[in-house]
Amino acid sequence: MPVISAPHDFNEGRLFVDLEPIFGCPLYLKCEGFNFAGSIKLKAANEMVASAERDGILKPDSILVESSSGNLGVALSMIAASKGYKFLCVTDSRCNLSTRLLMEALGSRVHIVADPDENGGFLGTRVEYVRSLCASDSRYVWLSQYTNPGNWRAHYRTTAQQIASHFPRLDVLFIGTGTAGTLMGCARYFRQWHRPVRIVAVDSVGSVAFGGEPGRRMIPGLGMSMRPPLLDESYVNEVIKVEEAETIRACHRMARRGFLFGGSTGTVVSGATDWLSRHDARDITAVAIAPDLGERYLDTIYQTNWLQDLYGDQILDPEEQMTATIPEREPVTRKPDRRPQP
Ligand SMILES: Cc1ncc(COP(=O)(O)O)c(C=O)c1O
């Protein structure tokens, strides 16, 4: 039984969900949402803060500042609160309301940029704002998840090893790509492993992380409006791009079976099941990584009006809708029983 005194000291690393009963193909999902920050980003945040402390970059009066679509912001908020640092998160209008409120509840300040950059995303605007803050006051410390090697090292040391020790005969690993920290940490680890592992990066349509045309992306977490500086494509065997509509369908399909995951999990699972359906998967050992859980997406991915406004009325099959199977009826009221009671 773990007993902890700092929130970042706990992280469930051994949990996998067998998705075969839901999707009919062999796929294990590594769940990274079971820690106090609720996402895989706790690992990167921990590693980056610890190495900044070791290097003497963080001082008692430092103000951490970071550009984040949300999850790294929550993780840094939690670590900053625990260690006594101040933290300012620079995010954008796609950040979920609950994620923003979480950061504020942990004592952080949240700045939301509204102007898109030239690729239609917000990353350029967010980073520009962070740079101007750092230039204005030397107390600001920007760990820069996009370039910080601690981001991928965290996954090399933890995520990849946890997968390797549970699946010694792993054949293929599906990894969603934002900053590419998870991807590069796992890819570097498995490059040196005892057997070859196919590394499949999963990205969203509209992201330019691996090239291609920029486009609208409404689901935070995966995808980038620039090429991730940490990305080294020589470690990646394949890239799959997933439409947001498919992400949403995969999320709802899992929710119908009681597993409420976040948007990037829907993207990775959709990409992985599509890949497995195109290959002879009978003897394949396949793992995908689920970066977070679904509660932060209740007002977006799991909210009918939001879905229909953005993706149209046909986005979900009627049987995929959570409430569709429950008839809407007035409860039947029984006549009061006037017989004498024993
Ligand atoms: C929910 C979620 N999924 C996936 C990712 C991408 O992970 P990485 O930045 O390691 O590529 C992020 C990153 O912020 C995220 O928040």
Short mmCIF file of C-alpha atoms and ligand atoms in Angstrom, two decimals:
data_model
loop_
_atom_site.label_atom_id
_atom_site.label_comp_id
_atom_site.label_asym_id
_atom_site.label_seq_id
_atom_site.Cartn_x
_atom_site.Cartn_y
_atom_site.Cartn_z
CA MET A 1 0.00 0.00 0.00
CA PRO A 2 1.67 3.27 -1.08
CA VAL A 3 1.71 6.07 1.51
CA ILE A 4 2.83 9.43 0.13
CA SER A 5 3.44 12.96 1.37
CA ALA A 6 3.79 14.74 -2.01
CA PRO A 7 1.12 14.37 -4.73
CA HIS A 8 3.64 13.62 -7.48
CA ASP A 9 5.01 10.63 -5.57
CA PHE A 10 2.12 8.43 -6.69
CA ASN A 11 1.58 7.26 -10.26
CA GLU A 12 -0.11 4.01 -11.22
CA GLY A 13 2.14 2.50 -13.87
CA ARG A 14 0.93 -1.10 -14.09
CA LEU A 15 -2.62 -0.74 -15.37
CA PHE A 16 -3.59 -1.98 -18.84
CA VAL A 17 -7.09 -2.42 -20.30
CA ASP A 18 -7.70 -5.28 -22.73
CA LEU A 19 -9.71 -3.65 -25.54
CA GLU A 20 -10.41 -6.86 -27.47
CA PRO A 21 -13.94 -7.30 -26.02
CA ILE A 22 -14.83 -3.76 -27.21
CA PHE A 23 -13.09 -3.51 -30.58
CA GLY A 24 -12.60 -7.15 -31.53
CA CYS A 25 -8.87 -6.84 -32.13
CA PRO A 26 -5.91 -7.56 -29.85
CA LEU A 27 -5.00 -4.27 -28.22
CA TYR A 28 -3.88 -3.43 -24.71
CA LEU A 29 -4.27 0.12 -23.47
CA LYS A 30 -1.76 1.48 -20.98
CA CYS A 31 -3.67 3.84 -18.68
CA GLU A 32 -1.79 6.94 -17.63
CA GLY A 33 -4.61 8.89 -15.99
CA PHE A 34 -4.34 7.43 -12.49
CA ASN A 35 -2.33 10.00 -10.58
CA PHE A 36 -3.21 13.27 -8.83
CA ALA A 37 -2.63 15.30 -12.02
CA GLY A 38 -4.87 12.93 -13.96
CA SER A 39 -2.58 12.49 -16.96
CA ILE A 40 0.66 11.23 -18.46
CA LYS A 41 2.01 14.76 -18.29
CA LEU A 42 2.86 14.29 -14.62
CA LYS A 43 5.90 12.28 -15.72
CA ALA A 44 7.29 15.02 -17.99
CA ALA A 45 6.52 17.74 -15.43
CA ASN A 46 8.26 15.82 -12.65
CA GLU A 47 11.38 15.17 -14.70
CA MET A 48 11.65 18.74 -16.03
CA VAL A 49 11.19 20.37 -12.61
CA ALA A 50 13.61 17.96 -10.92
CA SER A 51 16.31 18.59 -13.52
CA ALA A 52 15.82 22.39 -13.33
CA GLU A 53 16.26 22.10 -9.57
CA ARG A 54 19.41 20.01 -9.98
CA ASP A 55 20.80 22.56 -12.45
CA GLY A 56 20.08 25.45 -10.06
CA ILE A 57 17.69 27.11 -12.51
CA LEU A 58 14.78 27.18 -10.05
CA LYS A 59 15.15 29.56 -7.10
CA PRO A 60 12.71 30.14 -4.22
CA ASP A 61 11.31 33.30 -5.92
CA SER A 62 11.06 31.73 -9.39
CA ILE A 63 7.79 31.85 -11.30
CA LEU A 64 7.34 28.85 -13.54
CA VAL A 65 5.71 29.66 -16.87
CA GLU A 66 4.69 27.15 -19.52
CA SER A 67 2.65 26.94 -22.68
CA SER A 68 0.24 24.01 -22.37
CA SER A 69 -3.01 22.81 -23.87
CA GLY A 70 -3.94 21.86 -20.32
CA ASN A 71 -2.59 18.61 -18.95
CA LEU A 72 1.01 19.71 -18.46
CA GLY A 73 -0.43 22.86 -16.89
CA VAL A 74 -2.35 20.81 -14.33
CA ALA A 75 0.70 18.67 -13.56
CA LEU A 76 2.93 21.73 -13.11
CA SER A 77 0.23 23.42 -11.00
CA MET A 78 0.23 20.43 -8.70
CA ILE A 79 4.03 20.19 -8.42
CA ALA A 80 4.39 23.97 -7.99
CA ALA A 81 1.80 23.95 -5.18
CA SER A 82 3.53 21.04 -3.50
CA LYS A 83 7.03 22.58 -3.74
CA GLY A 84 6.07 26.20 -3.09
CA TYR A 85 6.71 27.73 -6.55
CA LYS A 86 4.38 30.08 -8.40
CA PHE A 87 3.10 28.94 -11.79
CA LEU A 88 1.54 30.73 -14.75
CA CYS A 89 0.02 28.60 -17.49
CA VAL A 90 -0.34 30.08 -20.98
CA THR A 91 -3.06 28.24 -22.83
CA ASP A 92 -5.72 28.93 -25.48
CA SER A 93 -9.45 28.90 -25.98
CA ARG A 94 -9.49 25.13 -26.70
CA CYS A 95 -8.41 24.39 -23.13
CA ASN A 96 -11.30 22.64 -21.34
CA LEU A 97 -13.08 24.70 -18.70
CA SER A 98 -12.56 22.03 -16.05
CA THR A 99 -8.82 21.93 -16.80
CA ARG A 100 -8.58 25.69 -16.36
CA LEU A 101 -10.56 25.58 -13.11
CA LEU A 102 -8.33 22.76 -11.84
CA MET A 103 -5.19 24.84 -12.39
CA GLU A 104 -6.75 27.80 -10.61
CA ALA A 105 -7.91 25.60 -7.72
CA LEU A 106 -4.28 24.52 -7.31
CA GLY A 107 -3.22 28.17 -7.00
CA SER A 108 -1.91 28.82 -10.52
CA ARG A 109 -2.67 31.72 -12.82
CA VAL A 110 -4.03 30.93 -16.28
CA HIS A 111 -3.57 33.21 -19.30
CA ILE A 112 -5.66 32.41 -22.37
CA VAL A 113 -4.49 33.58 -25.81
CA ALA A 114 -7.19 34.08 -28.42
CA ASP A 115 -5.36 34.92 -31.68
CA PRO A 116 -4.47 31.95 -33.89
CA ASP A 117 -0.98 31.67 -35.41
CA GLU A 118 -0.32 31.35 -39.16
CA ASN A 119 -1.06 27.60 -39.08
CA GLY A 120 -4.48 28.17 -37.58
CA GLY A 121 -3.36 26.81 -34.18
CA PHE A 122 -2.45 28.77 -31.07
CA LEU A 123 0.99 27.42 -30.30
CA GLY A 124 2.89 30.26 -31.99
CA THR A 125 0.86 32.87 -30.09
CA ARG A 126 1.27 31.04 -26.78
CA VAL A 127 5.03 30.69 -27.16
CA GLU A 128 5.41 34.32 -28.19
CA TYR A 129 3.57 35.37 -25.02
CA VAL A 130 5.81 33.15 -22.84
CA ARG A 131 8.94 34.61 -24.49
CA SER A 132 7.78 38.17 -23.86
CA LEU A 133 7.13 37.38 -20.19
CA CYS A 134 10.58 35.85 -19.75
CA ALA A 135 12.18 38.89 -21.40
CA SER A 136 10.28 41.22 -19.07
CA ASP A 137 11.22 39.67 -15.70
CA SER A 138 14.13 37.38 -14.79
CA ARG A 139 12.09 35.52 -12.18
CA TYR A 140 10.16 33.71 -14.94
CA VAL A 141 11.48 30.22 -15.70
CA TRP A 142 10.25 28.51 -18.85
CA LEU A 143 10.92 24.76 -18.82
CA SER A 144 9.80 24.55 -22.47
CA GLN A 145 8.21 21.14 -22.86
CA TYR A 146 8.70 21.42 -26.64
CA THR A 147 12.50 21.36 -26.42
CA ASN A 148 13.31 20.04 -22.93
CA PRO A 149 15.01 16.59 -23.12
CA GLY A 150 13.52 15.81 -19.69
CA ASN A 151 10.19 15.48 -21.50
CA TRP A 152 11.23 12.41 -23.52
CA ARG A 153 13.63 11.10 -20.86
CA ALA A 154 10.72 10.73 -18.43
CA HIS A 155 9.10 8.20 -20.77
CA TYR A 156 12.36 6.44 -21.56
CA ARG A 157 12.83 5.83 -17.82
CA THR A 158 9.22 4.99 -16.91
CA THR A 159 6.50 4.50 -19.56
CA ALA A 160 8.60 2.41 -21.93
CA GLN A 161 10.04 0.23 -19.16
CA GLN A 162 6.61 -0.42 -17.70
CA ILE A 163 5.34 -1.57 -21.10
CA ALA A 164 8.45 -3.67 -21.73
CA SER A 165 8.21 -5.48 -18.41
CA HIS A 166 4.54 -6.43 -18.96
CA PHE A 167 4.85 -7.31 -22.65
CA PRO A 168 8.20 -9.01 -23.28
CA ARG A 169 6.90 -10.05 -26.74
CA LEU A 170 5.65 -6.62 -27.79
CA ASP A 171 5.36 -6.20 -31.58
CA VAL A 172 3.77 -2.80 -32.12
CA LEU A 173 3.31 0.30 -30.00
CA PHE A 174 0.83 3.10 -30.83
CA ILE A 175 1.70 6.50 -29.39
CA GLY A 176 -0.16 9.77 -29.74
CA THR A 177 1.96 12.78 -30.59
CA GLY A 178 1.82 16.26 -29.15
CA THR A 179 5.26 17.49 -28.14
CA ALA A 180 6.54 14.01 -29.12
CA GLY A 181 7.95 13.49 -25.61
CA THR A 182 6.09 10.20 -25.08
CA LEU A 183 6.85 9.08 -28.62
CA MET A 184 10.58 9.79 -28.51
CA GLY A 185 11.12 8.37 -25.00
CA CYS A 186 9.40 5.10 -25.91
CA ALA A 187 10.90 4.92 -29.41
CA ARG A 188 14.45 5.41 -28.10
CA TYR A 189 13.94 2.77 -25.44
CA PHE A 190 12.57 0.13 -27.83
CA ARG A 191 15.26 0.84 -30.42
CA GLN A 192 17.73 -0.73 -27.96
CA TRP A 193 15.46 -3.58 -26.87
CA HIS A 194 15.96 -7.31 -27.33
CA ARG A 195 13.47 -7.49 -30.26
CA PRO A 196 12.24 -5.06 -32.90
CA VAL A 197 9.11 -3.10 -32.07
CA ARG A 198 7.13 -1.24 -34.71
CA ILE A 199 6.63 2.35 -33.51
CA VAL A 200 3.42 3.87 -34.87
CA ALA A 201 2.86 7.57 -34.18
CA VAL A 202 -0.77 8.69 -34.10
CA ASP A 203 -1.60 12.29 -34.95
CA SER A 204 -4.80 14.17 -35.68
CA VAL A 205 -5.86 15.42 -39.10
CA GLY A 206 -5.15 19.16 -39.21
CA SER A 207 -1.93 18.83 -37.19
CA VAL A 208 1.31 19.66 -39.01
CA ALA A 209 3.56 17.68 -36.63
CA PHE A 210 4.54 15.30 -39.46
CA GLY A 211 3.81 17.71 -42.31
CA GLY A 212 0.59 18.08 -44.27
CA GLU A 213 -2.02 20.77 -44.40
CA PRO A 214 -3.00 22.64 -41.25
CA GLY A 215 -6.68 22.43 -40.35
CA ARG A 216 -9.21 22.95 -37.61
CA ARG A 217 -8.58 20.88 -34.47
CA MET A 218 -10.92 21.22 -31.51
CA ILE A 219 -9.72 18.43 -29.24
CA PRO A 220 -6.73 19.42 -27.10
CA GLY A 221 -3.75 17.18 -26.32
CA LEU A 222 -2.65 15.62 -29.58
CA GLY A 223 -1.42 17.38 -32.67
CA MET A 224 0.73 20.46 -33.14
CA SER A 225 0.61 23.56 -35.29
CA MET A 226 4.38 23.27 -35.80
CA ARG A 227 6.86 20.43 -36.21
CA PRO A 228 7.75 19.20 -32.68
CA PRO A 229 11.42 20.10 -32.05
CA LEU A 230 11.86 16.86 -30.05
CA LEU A 231 10.71 14.71 -32.98
CA ASP A 232 13.28 12.56 -34.76
CA GLU A 233 11.36 10.72 -37.46
CA SER A 234 14.12 8.17 -37.96
CA TYR A 235 12.74 6.42 -34.85
CA VAL A 236 9.18 6.27 -36.23
CA ASN A 237 8.10 3.40 -38.50
CA GLU A 238 4.68 4.76 -39.43
CA VAL A 239 2.40 7.73 -38.92
CA ILE A 240 -1.40 7.49 -38.81
CA LYS A 241 -3.63 10.55 -38.96
CA VAL A 242 -7.08 10.35 -37.42
CA GLU A 243 -10.13 12.55 -38.11
CA GLU A 244 -11.66 14.11 -35.00
CA ALA A 245 -15.00 12.46 -35.83
CA GLU A 246 -13.28 9.04 -35.50
CA THR A 247 -11.71 10.13 -32.21
CA ILE A 248 -15.14 10.96 -30.88
CA ARG A 249 -16.66 7.68 -32.02
CA ALA A 250 -13.89 5.67 -30.35
CA CYS A 251 -14.34 7.64 -27.11
CA HIS A 252 -18.08 6.98 -27.08
CA ARG A 253 -17.66 3.32 -27.94
CA MET A 254 -15.42 2.85 -24.89
CA ALA A 255 -17.73 4.96 -22.71
CA ARG A 256 -20.62 2.68 -23.63
CA ARG A 257 -18.63 -0.11 -22.00
CA GLY A 258 -17.85 1.95 -18.88
CA PHE A 259 -14.39 3.24 -19.81
CA LEU A 260 -14.42 7.04 -19.94
CA PHE A 261 -11.20 8.21 -21.62
CA GLY A 262 -9.98 11.55 -22.93
CA GLY A 263 -9.82 12.72 -26.52
CA SER A 264 -6.27 11.73 -27.31
CA THR A 265 -7.02 8.18 -26.14
CA GLY A 266 -9.89 8.08 -28.63
CA THR A 267 -7.47 9.22 -31.34
CA VAL A 268 -4.82 6.63 -30.52
CA VAL A 269 -7.34 3.81 -30.15
CA SER A 270 -9.05 4.73 -33.40
CA GLY A 271 -5.69 4.79 -35.24
CA ALA A 272 -4.59 1.53 -33.63
CA THR A 273 -7.79 -0.43 -34.33
CA ASP A 274 -7.77 0.81 -37.91
CA TRP A 275 -4.13 -0.33 -38.30
CA LEU A 276 -4.89 -3.72 -36.74
CA SER A 277 -7.89 -4.20 -39.04
CA ARG A 278 -5.57 -3.76 -42.04
CA HIS A 279 -2.99 -6.31 -40.81
CA ASP A 280 -3.09 -9.97 -39.92
CA ALA A 281 -3.28 -9.30 -36.19
CA ARG A 282 -3.87 -12.84 -34.90
CA ASP A 283 -0.44 -13.25 -33.29
CA ILE A 284 0.42 -9.60 -32.79
CA THR A 285 1.05 -8.12 -29.35
CA ALA A 286 -0.07 -4.52 -29.59
CA VAL A 287 -0.14 -1.77 -26.98
CA ALA A 288 -1.48 1.79 -27.16
CA ILE A 289 -0.99 4.54 -24.60
CA ALA A 290 -3.99 6.35 -23.04
CA PRO A 291 -2.74 9.74 -21.82
CA ASP A 292 -5.71 10.72 -19.63
CA LEU A 293 -9.30 9.99 -18.55
CA GLY A 294 -12.57 11.48 -19.75
CA GLU A 295 -13.86 13.69 -16.93
CA ARG A 296 -12.13 16.79 -18.34
CA TYR A 297 -14.07 16.34 -21.58
CA LEU A 298 -17.61 16.15 -20.19
CA ASP A 299 -18.47 19.57 -21.63
CA THR A 300 -16.93 18.77 -25.02
CA ILE A 301 -16.50 15.21 -26.33
CA TYR A 302 -19.23 13.86 -24.07
CA GLN A 303 -21.67 16.74 -24.58
CA THR A 304 -24.23 16.29 -27.35
CA ASN A 305 -24.71 19.99 -28.22
CA TRP A 306 -20.97 20.61 -28.51
CA LEU A 307 -20.59 17.57 -30.74
CA GLN A 308 -23.50 18.41 -33.02
CA ASP A 309 -22.54 22.09 -33.35
CA LEU A 310 -19.04 21.18 -34.49
CA TYR A 311 -19.43 17.87 -36.28
CA GLY A 312 -23.10 17.71 -37.31
CA ASP A 313 -26.09 15.66 -36.18
CA GLN A 314 -24.79 12.37 -37.56
CA ILE A 315 -21.57 12.35 -35.58
CA LEU A 316 -22.75 9.46 -33.38
CA ASP A 317 -24.78 6.39 -34.27
CA PRO A 318 -27.96 6.44 -32.19
CA GLU A 319 -26.75 3.37 -30.34
CA GLU A 320 -23.49 5.10 -29.44
CA GLN A 321 -25.34 7.84 -27.57
CA MET A 322 -25.28 7.22 -23.88
CA THR A 323 -28.91 7.99 -23.17
CA ALA A 324 -30.43 6.76 -26.42
CA THR A 325 -31.28 3.35 -25.07
CA ILE A 326 -33.22 4.65 -22.08
CA PRO A 327 -36.84 5.50 -23.01
CA GLU A 328 -37.95 8.93 -21.83
CA ARG A 329 -41.23 8.29 -19.98
CA GLU A 330 -43.04 9.56 -16.94
CA PRO A 331 -42.64 7.10 -14.08
CA VAL A 332 -45.74 4.90 -13.58
CA THR A 333 -47.43 5.90 -10.33
CA ARG A 334 -49.28 3.13 -8.55
CA LYS A 335 -52.61 3.69 -6.88
CA PRO A 336 -52.20 3.79 -3.09
CA ASP A 337 -52.91 0.43 -1.47
CA ARG A 338 -55.85 1.05 0.90
CA ARG A 339 -56.16 -2.48 2.22
CA PRO A 340 -55.52 -2.83 5.93
CA GLN A 341 -51.86 -3.61 6.58
CA PRO A 342 -51.00 -6.56 8.84
C1 LIG B 1 -4.20 14.41 -23.25
C2 LIG B 1 -2.88 14.41 -23.93
N1 LIG B 1 -2.61 13.44 -24.78
C3 LIG B 1 -1.44 13.41 -25.44
C4 LIG B 1 -0.50 14.36 -25.28
C5 LIG B 1 0.77 14.29 -26.08
O1 LIG B 1 1.84 13.80 -25.41
P1 LIG B 1 3.30 14.31 -25.80
O2 LIG B 1 3.35 15.76 -25.51
O3 LIG B 1 4.23 13.52 -24.91
O4 LIG B 1 3.51 14.02 -27.23
C6 LIG B 1 -0.75 15.38 -24.42
C7 LIG B 1 0.21 16.44 -24.28
O5 LIG B 1 -0.07 17.50 -23.78
C8 LIG B 1 -1.97 15.41 -23.71
O6 LIG B 1 -2.26 16.39 -22.86
#
